[in-house]
Amino acid sequence: MNDPRIIVALDFPGAGEAVAFARRLTPQACRLKVGMELYTAAGPRLVEELQSLGFEIFLDLKFHDIPNTVARACKSAAALGVWMVNVHALGGRAMLSAAREALPAGTGAPKLIAVTVLTSMADADLNEVGIAGNAQSGVLRLAALAKASGLDGVVCSPLEAAALKAACGRDFLLVTPGIRASTAAGDDQKRVMTAASALVAGAHYLVIGRPITAARDPVAALNALNREITGNGQA
Ligand code: C5P
C-alpha cells in the first residue's frame, strides 16, 4: 500500500501557487496538508482539485467549538473526502466524542487526530490562560483524553513523540511538525528534530513545510527526505 510518511504543508496564499506546486510532486512521494491560510483563501474546491491530482489531504483546520458544530464540521470534511482531519483536544471529552461519532473509526472516514498543546505555547503562556503545570504534562493529559475518546492520534512535537508512544501505545498516530535537516536553520520552529530521528522517536507521519516548499529544488528536497526515512527502514 502507498503510505508516504511525509505530509507537505502547502502554506501558500492561494490556489494558483498551491496547485502549481503540487503538480511538481507525486502522491507516491507525499501527502499534502491544507491549513487555515490556504483553505480560507481557496476553500473546498481547491481540496477537490488536489485530490483529483491523486493526493490524499490532511485538512488542518483544528476544529474547536461546541460538540454539535464540530461533529457537523467533521462530517463536511468526510464528505469532501479528506484523508485526515483534526480538532483541538481542549474542546473536551464531549466534543471529542461527538467528532468520533461523526467519523466512525475504521469506516473509511478520515483519520481523526487532536491538537494537544500548541507548540507555540510555553509554560508561562499556558499558566496565563489558566492551565497549571507545564506543557509536557498538558500534552500527556490531553493525548490520554483524545485516546480515551477514541481518536486515532495527536499532532505533537517530535520531542514529545517518545513519551507519547510510551503512554499511548504504538498504534496511536503521532503526527509531527518541526522537522528540520540537522544542518538547516530552524526558521521560527524552535523545538526541531530530523526526519529520521522523529520516526525513531515514534512519529508515524511528518508534516514538513518550508524545508520542501522553500527549497531551491523542492522535488530534490522531498526525495532526499524520503531517502533519509527509507534508509532508516521506516518508510
Ligand atoms: O514550514 P514548516 O515545516 O515549519 O511547517 C510546519 C507546518 O506544520 C505548518 O503548516 C504549521 O502550521 C504546522 N504546525 C506546526 N506546529 C504545530 C502544528 C502545526 O508547525 N504544533
Coordinates of N, CA and C and ligand atoms in Angstrom, one line a residue:
M1 N 0.8 -1.2 0.0 CA 0.0 0.0 0.0 C 0.9 1.3 0.0
N2 N 0.5 2.2 -0.8 CA 1.2 3.5 -0.8 C 0.9 4.3 0.5
D3 N 1.9 4.4 1.4 CA 1.6 5.1 2.6 C 2.8 6.1 2.9
P4 N 2.9 7.2 2.1 CA 4.0 8.1 2.3 C 4.0 8.7 3.7
R5 N 5.1 8.8 4.3 CA 5.2 9.3 5.7 C 5.3 10.8 5.7
I6 N 5.6 11.4 4.6 CA 5.8 12.9 4.6 C 4.5 13.6 4.1
I7 N 4.0 14.5 4.9 CA 2.9 15.4 4.5 C 3.4 16.8 4.3
V8 N 3.4 17.2 3.0 CA 3.9 18.5 2.7 C 2.9 19.6 3.1
A9 N 3.3 20.6 3.9 CA 2.4 21.7 4.3 C 2.3 22.7 3.2
L10 N 1.2 22.7 2.5 CA 1.0 23.7 1.4 C 0.6 25.1 2.0
D11 N 1.6 25.7 2.6 CA 1.3 27.0 3.2 C 1.5 28.1 2.2
F12 N 0.6 28.2 1.3 CA 0.6 29.2 0.2 C -0.7 30.1 0.3
P13 N -0.6 31.3 -0.2 CA -1.7 32.2 0.0 C -2.9 31.9 -0.9
G14 N -2.7 31.2 -2.0 CA -3.9 31.0 -2.9 C -3.8 29.7 -3.7
A15 N -4.9 29.4 -4.4 CA -5.0 28.1 -5.1 C -4.0 28.0 -6.2
G16 N -3.7 29.1 -6.9 CA -2.8 29.1 -8.1 C -1.4 28.5 -7.7
E17 N -0.8 29.1 -6.7 CA 0.5 28.7 -6.2 C 0.5 27.3 -5.7
A18 N -0.6 27.0 -4.9 CA -0.7 25.6 -4.3 C -0.8 24.5 -5.4
V19 N -1.6 24.7 -6.4 CA -1.8 23.7 -7.4 C -0.5 23.6 -8.2
A20 N 0.1 24.7 -8.6 CA 1.3 24.7 -9.4 C 2.4 23.9 -8.6
F21 N 2.5 24.2 -7.3 CA 3.5 23.5 -6.5 C 3.2 22.0 -6.5
A22 N 1.9 21.6 -6.2 CA 1.5 20.2 -6.1 C 1.8 19.5 -7.3
R23 N 1.6 20.1 -8.5 CA 1.9 19.4 -9.8 C 3.3 19.0 -9.9
R24 N 4.2 19.6 -9.2 CA 5.6 19.2 -9.2 C 5.9 17.9 -8.4
L25 N 5.0 17.6 -7.5 CA 5.1 16.4 -6.6 C 4.3 15.3 -7.1
T26 N 4.5 14.1 -6.4 CA 3.6 13.0 -6.7 C 3.0 12.4 -5.5
P27 N 1.8 11.8 -5.6 CA 1.1 11.1 -4.5 C 1.9 9.9 -3.9
Q28 N 2.8 9.4 -4.7 CA 3.6 8.3 -4.2 C 4.6 8.8 -3.2
A29 N 5.1 10.1 -3.4 CA 6.1 10.6 -2.5 C 5.6 11.3 -1.3
C30 N 4.4 11.8 -1.3 CA 3.9 12.6 -0.2 C 2.4 12.7 -0.1
R31 N 1.9 13.1 1.0 CA 0.5 13.6 1.1 C 0.6 15.1 1.3
L32 N -0.5 15.8 1.2 CA -0.5 17.3 1.3 C -1.4 17.8 2.5
K33 N -0.9 18.8 3.1 CA -1.7 19.5 4.2 C -2.2 20.8 3.7
V34 N -3.5 21.0 3.9 CA -4.1 22.3 3.6 C -4.6 22.8 4.9
G35 N -4.0 24.0 5.3 CA -4.3 24.6 6.6 C -5.2 25.9 6.4
M36 N -5.2 26.6 7.5 CA -6.2 27.7 7.6 C -6.0 28.8 6.5
E37 N -4.7 29.1 6.2 CA -4.5 30.2 5.3 C -5.0 29.9 3.9
L38 N -4.6 28.7 3.4 CA -5.0 28.3 2.1 C -6.5 27.9 2.0
Y39 N -7.0 27.3 3.0 CA -8.4 26.9 3.0 C -9.3 28.1 3.0
T40 N -8.9 29.1 3.8 CA -9.7 30.3 3.9 C -9.7 31.1 2.6
A41 N -8.6 31.0 1.9 CA -8.5 31.7 0.6 C -9.2 30.9 -0.5
A42 N -9.0 29.5 -0.5 CA -9.4 28.8 -1.7 C -10.5 27.7 -1.5
G43 N -10.7 27.3 -0.2 CA -11.9 26.5 0.1 C -11.9 25.1 -0.4
P44 N -13.1 24.5 -0.3 CA -13.2 23.0 -0.7 C -12.9 22.7 -2.1
R45 N -13.1 23.7 -3.1 CA -12.8 23.3 -4.5 C -11.3 23.0 -4.7
L46 N -10.5 23.8 -3.9 CA -9.0 23.5 -4.0 C -8.7 22.1 -3.5
V47 N -9.3 21.7 -2.4 CA -9.1 20.4 -1.8 C -9.5 19.3 -2.9
E48 N -10.6 19.6 -3.5 CA -11.1 18.6 -4.6 C -10.1 18.6 -5.7
E49 N -9.5 19.7 -6.1 CA -8.6 19.8 -7.2 C -7.3 19.0 -6.9
L50 N -6.8 19.2 -5.6 CA -5.6 18.4 -5.2 C -5.9 16.9 -5.2
Q51 N -7.1 16.6 -4.7 CA -7.5 15.2 -4.7 C -7.6 14.6 -6.1
S52 N -8.0 15.4 -7.0 CA -8.2 14.9 -8.4 C -6.8 14.7 -9.0
L53 N -5.8 15.3 -8.4 CA -4.4 15.0 -8.9 C -3.9 13.7 -8.2
G54 N -4.7 13.1 -7.4 CA -4.3 11.8 -6.8 C -3.8 12.0 -5.3
F55 N -3.7 13.2 -4.8 CA -3.1 13.4 -3.5 C -4.2 13.1 -2.4
E56 N -3.7 12.5 -1.3 CA -4.5 12.5 -0.1 C -4.2 13.7 0.8
I57 N -5.3 14.2 1.4 CA -5.2 15.5 2.0 C -5.5 15.5 3.5
F58 N -4.6 16.1 4.3 CA -4.8 16.4 5.7 C -5.4 17.8 5.8
L59 N -6.6 17.9 6.2 CA -7.3 19.2 6.4 C -7.0 19.6 7.8
D60 N -6.1 20.6 7.9 CA -5.6 21.1 9.2 C -6.3 22.4 9.6
L61 N -7.6 22.2 10.1 CA -8.4 23.4 10.5 C -8.6 23.4 12.0
K62 N -8.1 22.4 12.7 CA -8.1 22.5 14.2 C -9.5 22.9 14.7
F63 N -10.5 22.1 14.5 CA -11.8 22.5 14.9 C -11.9 22.6 16.4
H64 N -12.5 23.6 16.9 CA -12.7 23.8 18.4 C -14.0 24.6 18.6
D65 N -15.1 23.9 18.9 CA -16.4 24.6 19.1 C -17.2 23.7 19.9
I66 N -18.5 24.0 20.0 CA -19.4 23.1 20.7 C -19.5 21.8 20.0
P67 N -19.8 20.7 20.7 CA -19.8 19.4 20.1 C -20.6 19.2 18.8
N68 N -21.8 19.8 18.8 CA -22.6 19.6 17.6 C -22.0 20.3 16.4
T69 N -21.4 21.5 16.6 CA -20.8 22.2 15.5 C -19.6 21.4 15.0
V70 N -18.8 20.9 15.9 CA -17.6 20.2 15.5 C -17.9 18.9 14.8
A71 N -18.9 18.2 15.3 CA -19.4 17.0 14.6 C -19.8 17.3 13.2
R72 N -20.6 18.3 13.0 CA -21.0 18.7 11.7 C -19.8 19.1 10.7
A73 N -18.9 19.8 11.3 CA -17.7 20.2 10.5 C -16.9 18.9 10.1
C74 N -16.8 18.0 11.0 CA -16.1 16.7 10.7 C -16.9 16.0 9.6
K75 N -18.2 16.0 9.6 CA -19.0 15.3 8.6 C -18.7 16.0 7.2
S76 N -18.6 17.3 7.2 CA -18.4 18.0 6.0 C -17.0 17.7 5.4
A77 N -16.0 17.5 6.4 CA -14.7 17.1 5.9 C -14.7 15.7 5.3
A78 N -15.5 14.8 5.9 CA -15.6 13.4 5.4 C -16.3 13.5 4.0
A79 N -17.3 14.3 3.9 CA -18.0 14.4 2.6 C -17.0 14.9 1.5
L80 N -16.1 15.7 1.9 CA -15.1 16.3 1.0 C -14.1 15.2 0.6
G81 N -14.0 14.1 1.4 CA -13.1 13.0 1.1 C -11.7 13.1 1.6
V82 N -11.5 14.0 2.6 CA -10.1 14.1 3.0 C -9.6 12.9 3.8
W83 N -8.3 12.7 3.8 CA -7.7 11.5 4.5 C -7.6 11.7 6.0
M84 N -7.3 12.9 6.4 CA -7.1 13.2 7.8 C -7.7 14.6 8.2
V85 N -8.2 14.7 9.4 CA -8.8 16.0 9.9 C -8.4 16.1 11.3
N86 N -8.4 17.4 11.9 CA -8.0 17.5 13.3 C -8.9 18.4 14.0
V87 N -8.9 18.2 15.4 CA -9.7 19.0 16.3 C -8.8 19.4 17.5
H88 N -9.2 20.4 18.3 CA -8.4 20.7 19.5 C -8.9 19.8 20.7
A89 N -8.0 19.1 21.3 CA -8.3 18.3 22.5 C -8.9 19.2 23.6
L90 N -8.5 20.5 23.6 CA -9.0 21.4 24.7 C -10.5 21.6 24.6
G91 N -11.1 21.2 23.5 CA -12.6 21.2 23.3 C -13.3 20.3 24.3
G92 N -12.5 19.3 24.9 CA -13.1 18.5 25.9 C -13.7 17.2 25.4
R93 N -14.0 16.3 26.4 CA -14.4 15.0 26.1 C -15.7 14.9 25.3
A94 N -16.7 15.7 25.6 CA -17.9 15.7 24.8 C -17.7 16.0 23.4
M95 N -16.8 17.1 23.2 CA -16.6 17.5 21.8 C -15.8 16.4 21.0
L96 N -14.8 15.8 21.7 CA -14.0 14.8 21.0 C -14.9 13.6 20.7
S97 N -15.7 13.2 21.6 CA -16.6 12.0 21.4 C -17.6 12.3 20.3
A98 N -18.1 13.6 20.2 CA -19.0 13.9 19.1 C -18.3 13.8 17.8
A99 N -17.1 14.3 17.7 CA -16.3 14.2 16.5 C -16.1 12.7 16.1
R100 N -15.8 11.9 17.1 CA -15.6 10.5 16.8 C -16.9 9.8 16.3
E101 N -18.0 10.2 16.9 CA -19.3 9.6 16.5 C -19.6 10.0 15.1
A102 N -19.2 11.3 14.7 CA -19.5 11.8 13.4 C -18.6 11.0 12.3
L103 N -17.4 10.6 12.8 CA -16.5 9.9 11.9 C -16.1 8.5 12.5
P104 N -17.0 7.5 12.3 CA -16.7 6.2 13.0 C -15.4 5.7 12.5
A105 N -14.6 5.2 13.5 CA -13.3 4.6 13.2 C -13.4 3.4 12.3
G106 N -12.5 3.2 11.4 CA -12.4 2.0 10.6 C -13.5 1.9 9.5
T107 N -14.1 3.0 9.2 CA -15.2 3.0 8.2 C -14.7 3.6 6.9
G108 N -13.5 4.0 6.7 CA -13.0 4.7 5.6 C -13.2 6.2 5.7
A109 N -13.7 6.6 7.0 CA -13.8 8.0 7.3 C -12.4 8.6 7.5
P110 N -12.3 9.9 7.4 CA -10.9 10.5 7.6 C -10.3 10.1 9.0
K111 N -9.0 9.9 9.1 CA -8.4 9.7 10.4 C -8.6 11.0 11.2
L112 N -8.9 10.8 12.4 CA -9.3 11.9 13.3 C -8.2 12.1 14.4
I113 N -7.6 13.2 14.3 CA -6.5 13.4 15.3 C -6.7 14.8 16.1
A114 N -6.0 14.9 17.2 CA -6.2 16.1 18.0 C -5.0 16.8 18.2
V115 N -5.1 18.2 18.3 CA -4.0 19.0 18.7 C -4.1 19.1 20.2
T116 N -2.9 18.9 20.9 CA -3.0 18.9 22.4 C -2.6 20.3 22.8
V117 N -1.4 20.6 23.0 CA -0.9 22.0 23.3 C -0.2 22.5 22.1
L118 N -0.6 23.7 21.7 CA 0.2 24.3 20.5 C 1.6 24.5 20.9
T119 N 2.5 24.1 19.9 CA 3.9 24.2 20.2 C 4.4 25.6 20.4
S120 N 3.5 26.6 20.0 CA 3.9 28.0 20.2 C 3.7 28.4 21.6
M121 N 3.1 27.6 22.5 CA 2.8 28.0 23.8 C 3.8 27.4 24.8
A122 N 4.4 28.3 25.6 CA 5.3 27.9 26.6 C 4.6 27.8 28.0
D123 N 5.2 27.3 29.0 CA 4.5 27.1 30.3 C 3.9 28.4 30.8
A124 N 4.6 29.5 30.6 CA 4.0 30.8 31.1 C 2.8 31.2 30.3
D125 N 2.7 30.9 29.0 CA 1.5 31.2 28.2 C 0.3 30.3 28.7
L126 N 0.6 29.1 29.0 CA -0.4 28.2 29.5 C -1.0 28.6 30.8
N127 N 0.0 29.0 31.7 CA -0.4 29.5 33.1 C -1.3 30.7 32.9
E128 N -1.0 31.6 32.0 CA -1.7 32.8 31.8 C -3.2 32.6 31.4
V129 N -3.4 31.5 30.6 CA -4.8 31.2 30.3 C -5.4 30.2 31.2
G130 N -4.8 30.0 32.4 CA -5.4 29.2 33.4 C -5.1 27.7 33.5
I131 N -4.1 27.3 32.6 CA -3.7 25.9 32.7 C -2.5 25.8 33.5
A132 N -2.6 25.1 34.7 CA -1.5 24.9 35.6 C -0.5 23.8 35.1
G133 N 0.7 23.8 35.6 CA 1.6 22.8 35.2 C 2.4 23.2 34.0
N134 N 3.1 22.2 33.4 CA 3.9 22.6 32.3 C 3.3 22.0 31.0
A135 N 3.9 22.4 29.9 CA 3.4 22.0 28.6 C 3.4 20.5 28.4
Q136 N 4.5 19.9 28.8 CA 4.7 18.4 28.7 C 3.5 17.6 29.4
S137 N 3.2 18.1 30.6 CA 2.2 17.3 31.3 C 0.8 17.6 30.7
G138 N 0.6 18.8 30.1 CA -0.6 19.1 29.4 C -0.8 18.3 28.2
V139 N 0.3 18.1 27.5 CA 0.3 17.3 26.3 C -0.1 15.8 26.6
L140 N 0.5 15.3 27.6 CA 0.3 13.9 28.0 C -1.2 13.7 28.5
R141 N -1.7 14.7 29.2 CA -3.1 14.6 29.8 C -4.1 14.7 28.6
L142 N -3.8 15.6 27.7 CA -4.8 15.8 26.6 C -4.7 14.7 25.6
A143 N -3.5 14.1 25.4 CA -3.4 13.0 24.5 C -4.1 11.8 25.1
A144 N -4.0 11.6 26.4 CA -4.8 10.5 27.0 C -6.3 10.7 26.9
L145 N -6.7 11.9 27.0 CA -8.2 12.2 26.8 C -8.6 12.0 25.4
A146 N -7.7 12.3 24.4 CA -8.0 12.1 23.0 C -8.1 10.6 22.8
K147 N -7.2 9.8 23.4 CA -7.2 8.4 23.2 C -8.5 7.8 23.8
A148 N -8.8 8.2 25.0 CA -10.0 7.7 25.7 C -11.2 8.0 25.0
S149 N -11.2 9.1 24.2 CA -12.4 9.5 23.4 C -12.4 8.8 22.0
G150 N -11.5 7.9 21.8 CA -11.5 7.1 20.6 C -10.8 7.7 19.4
L151 N -10.1 8.8 19.6 CA -9.4 9.4 18.4 C -8.3 8.6 17.9
D152 N -7.8 8.8 16.7 CA -6.8 8.0 16.1 C -5.4 8.4 16.5
G153 N -5.2 9.6 17.0 CA -3.9 10.1 17.3 C -3.9 11.6 17.7
V154 N -2.7 12.1 17.7 CA -2.5 13.5 18.0 C -1.4 14.1 17.1
V155 N -1.4 15.5 17.0 CA -0.3 16.2 16.5 C 0.6 16.5 17.6
C156 N 1.9 16.4 17.5 CA 2.8 16.7 18.6 C 4.1 17.1 18.1
S157 N 4.9 17.7 19.0 CA 6.3 18.0 18.7 C 7.1 16.7 18.6
P158 N 8.1 16.5 17.7 CA 8.8 15.3 17.7 C 9.5 15.0 19.0
L159 N 9.8 16.1 19.8 CA 10.4 15.9 21.1 C 9.5 15.3 22.1
E160 N 8.2 15.2 21.8 CA 7.2 14.6 22.7 C 6.9 13.2 22.3
A161 N 7.4 12.8 21.1 CA 6.9 11.6 20.5 C 7.2 10.3 21.3
A162 N 8.4 10.3 21.9 CA 8.8 9.1 22.6 C 7.9 8.9 23.9
A163 N 7.7 10.0 24.6 CA 6.9 9.9 25.8 C 5.4 9.5 25.4
L164 N 4.9 10.1 24.3 CA 3.5 9.8 23.9 C 3.4 8.3 23.4
K165 N 4.4 7.8 22.7 CA 4.4 6.4 22.3 C 4.3 5.5 23.5
A166 N 5.2 5.8 24.5 CA 5.2 5.0 25.7 C 3.8 5.1 26.4
A167 N 3.2 6.3 26.5 CA 2.0 6.5 27.2 C 0.7 5.9 26.5
C168 N 0.7 6.1 25.1 CA -0.5 5.8 24.4 C -0.4 4.6 23.5
G169 N 0.8 4.0 23.4 CA 0.9 2.8 22.6 C 1.3 3.1 21.2
R170 N 1.8 2.1 20.5 CA 2.4 2.3 19.1 C 1.4 2.5 18.0
D171 N 0.1 2.1 18.3 CA -0.9 2.3 17.2 C -1.5 3.7 17.2
F172 N -1.3 4.4 18.3 CA -1.9 5.8 18.4 C -1.1 6.7 17.5
L173 N -1.7 7.3 16.5 CA -0.9 8.0 15.5 C -0.3 9.3 16.0
L174 N 1.0 9.5 15.7 CA 1.7 10.7 16.1 C 2.1 11.4 14.9
V175 N 1.6 12.6 14.7 CA 1.8 13.4 13.5 C 2.7 14.6 13.9
T176 N 3.9 14.7 13.4 CA 4.8 15.7 14.0 C 5.3 16.7 13.0
P177 N 5.0 18.0 13.2 CA 5.7 19.1 12.5 C 7.1 19.3 13.2
G178 N 7.7 20.5 12.8 CA 9.0 20.8 13.5 C 10.1 19.9 13.0
I179 N 10.1 19.5 11.7 CA 11.2 18.7 11.2 C 12.2 19.6 10.4
R180 N 13.4 19.4 10.7 CA 14.5 20.2 10.0 C 15.7 19.3 9.8
A181 N 16.4 19.5 8.7 CA 17.7 18.8 8.5 C 18.6 19.4 9.6
S182 N 19.5 18.5 10.0 CA 20.3 18.9 11.2 C 21.2 20.1 10.9
T183 N 21.4 20.4 9.6 CA 22.3 21.5 9.2 C 21.5 22.8 8.9
A184 N 20.1 22.6 8.8 CA 19.3 23.7 8.3 C 19.0 24.7 9.4
A185 N 18.7 25.9 9.1 CA 18.2 26.9 10.0 C 16.8 26.5 10.4
G186 N 16.4 26.8 11.6 CA 15.1 26.4 12.1 C 13.9 27.3 11.8
D187 N 14.1 28.3 11.0 CA 13.0 29.3 10.7 C 12.5 29.7 12.1
D188 N 11.1 29.7 12.2 CA 10.6 30.1 13.5 C 10.3 28.9 14.4
Q189 N 10.6 27.7 13.9 CA 10.4 26.5 14.7 C 11.6 26.4 15.7
K190 N 11.3 26.2 17.0 CA 12.3 26.2 18.0 C 12.7 24.8 18.4
R191 N 11.7 23.9 18.5 CA 11.9 22.6 19.0 C 11.9 21.6 17.8
V192 N 13.0 21.3 17.2 CA 13.0 20.6 16.0 C 13.8 19.3 16.1
M193 N 13.6 18.4 15.1 CA 14.3 17.1 15.0 C 14.4 16.8 13.5
T194 N 15.4 15.9 13.2 CA 15.5 15.5 11.8 C 14.4 14.4 11.5
A195 N 14.1 14.2 10.3 CA 13.0 13.3 9.9 C 13.3 11.9 10.4
A196 N 14.5 11.4 10.2 CA 14.8 10.1 10.7 C 14.7 9.9 12.2
S197 N 15.2 10.9 12.9 CA 15.1 10.8 14.4 C 13.7 10.9 14.8
A198 N 12.8 11.7 14.2 CA 11.4 11.8 14.6 C 10.7 10.4 14.4
L199 N 11.1 9.7 13.3 CA 10.4 8.4 13.1 C 10.9 7.4 14.2
V200 N 12.2 7.5 14.5 CA 12.8 6.6 15.5 C 12.1 6.8 16.8
A201 N 11.8 8.1 17.1 CA 11.2 8.5 18.4 C 9.7 8.0 18.4
G202 N 9.1 7.7 17.3 CA 7.8 7.1 17.3 C 6.8 7.8 16.4
A203 N 7.2 8.9 15.7 CA 6.3 9.6 14.8 C 5.9 8.7 13.7
H204 N 4.6 8.7 13.3 CA 4.1 8.0 12.1 C 4.1 8.8 10.9
Y205 N 3.8 10.1 11.0 CA 3.7 11.0 9.8 C 4.4 12.3 10.2
L206 N 5.1 12.9 9.2 CA 5.9 14.1 9.4 C 5.3 15.2 8.6
V207 N 4.9 16.3 9.2 CA 4.4 17.5 8.5 C 5.6 18.4 8.2
I208 N 5.9 18.6 6.9 CA 7.1 19.4 6.6 C 6.7 20.5 5.6
G209 N 7.0 21.7 5.9 CA 6.7 22.8 5.1 C 7.9 23.4 4.4
R210 N 8.4 24.4 5.0 CA 9.5 25.2 4.3 C 10.7 24.4 3.9
P211 N 11.1 23.4 4.6 CA 12.3 22.7 4.1 C 12.1 22.1 2.7
I212 N 10.8 21.9 2.3 CA 10.5 21.5 1.0 C 10.0 22.7 0.1
T213 N 9.0 23.4 0.6 CA 8.4 24.5 -0.2 C 9.3 25.6 -0.5
A214 N 10.3 25.9 0.4 CA 11.2 27.0 0.1 C 12.5 26.5 -0.4
A215 N 12.7 25.2 -0.7 CA 13.9 24.7 -1.2 C 14.2 25.2 -2.6
R216 N 15.4 25.3 -3.0 CA 15.7 25.7 -4.4 C 15.1 24.7 -5.3
D217 N 15.3 23.4 -5.0 CA 14.7 22.3 -5.7 C 13.8 21.5 -4.8
P218 N 12.5 21.8 -4.8 CA 11.6 21.1 -3.8 C 11.5 19.6 -4.0
V219 N 11.6 19.2 -5.3 CA 11.5 17.7 -5.6 C 12.7 17.0 -5.0
A220 N 13.8 17.6 -5.3 CA 15.1 17.0 -4.7 C 15.0 17.0 -3.2
A221 N 14.5 18.0 -2.6 CA 14.4 18.1 -1.1 C 13.5 17.0 -0.6
L222 N 12.4 16.8 -1.3 CA 11.4 15.8 -0.8 C 12.0 14.4 -1.0
N223 N 12.7 14.2 -2.2 CA 13.3 12.9 -2.4 C 14.4 12.6 -1.4
A224 N 15.2 13.6 -1.0 CA 16.2 13.4 -0.1 C 15.7 13.0 1.3
L225 N 14.6 13.7 1.7 CA 13.9 13.4 2.9 C 13.4 11.9 2.9
N226 N 12.7 11.6 1.8 CA 12.2 10.2 1.7 C 13.3 9.2 1.8
R227 N 14.5 9.5 1.1 CA 15.6 8.6 1.2 C 16.1 8.5 2.7
E228 N 16.2 9.6 3.3 CA 16.6 9.6 4.7 C 15.7 8.7 5.6
I229 N 14.4 8.7 5.3 CA 13.5 7.9 6.1 C 13.6 6.4 5.7
T230 N 13.7 6.2 4.4 CA 13.8 4.8 3.9 C 15.1 4.1 4.4
G231 N 16.1 4.9 4.4 CA 17.4 4.5 4.9 C 17.3 4.0 6.3
N232 N 16.3 4.5 7.0 CA 16.1 4.1 8.4 C 15.2 2.9 8.5
G233 N 14.7 2.4 7.3 CA 13.9 1.2 7.3 C 12.5 1.4 7.8
Q234 N 12.0 2.7 7.8 CA 10.7 3.0 8.4 C 9.7 3.4 7.4
A235 N 10.1 3.6 6.1 CA 9.1 4.1 5.2 C 8.4 3.0 4.5
Ligands
C5P1 O1 7.5 25.2 7.4 P1 7.3 24.2 8.5 O2 8.0 22.9 8.3 O3 7.7 24.8 9.8 O4 5.8 24.0 8.6 C1 5.2 23.2 9.6 C2 3.7 23.1 9.3 O5 3.1 22.5 10.5 C3 3.0 24.5 9.3 O6 1.9 24.3 8.3 C4 2.4 24.7 10.6 O7 1.2 25.5 10.6 C5 2.2 23.3 11.1 N1 2.2 23.1 12.5 C6 3.3 23.4 13.4 N2 3.2 23.2 14.7 C7 2.1 22.7 15.2 C8 1.0 22.3 14.4 C9 1.1 22.6 13.1 O8 4.3 23.9 12.9 N3 2.1 22.4 16.5

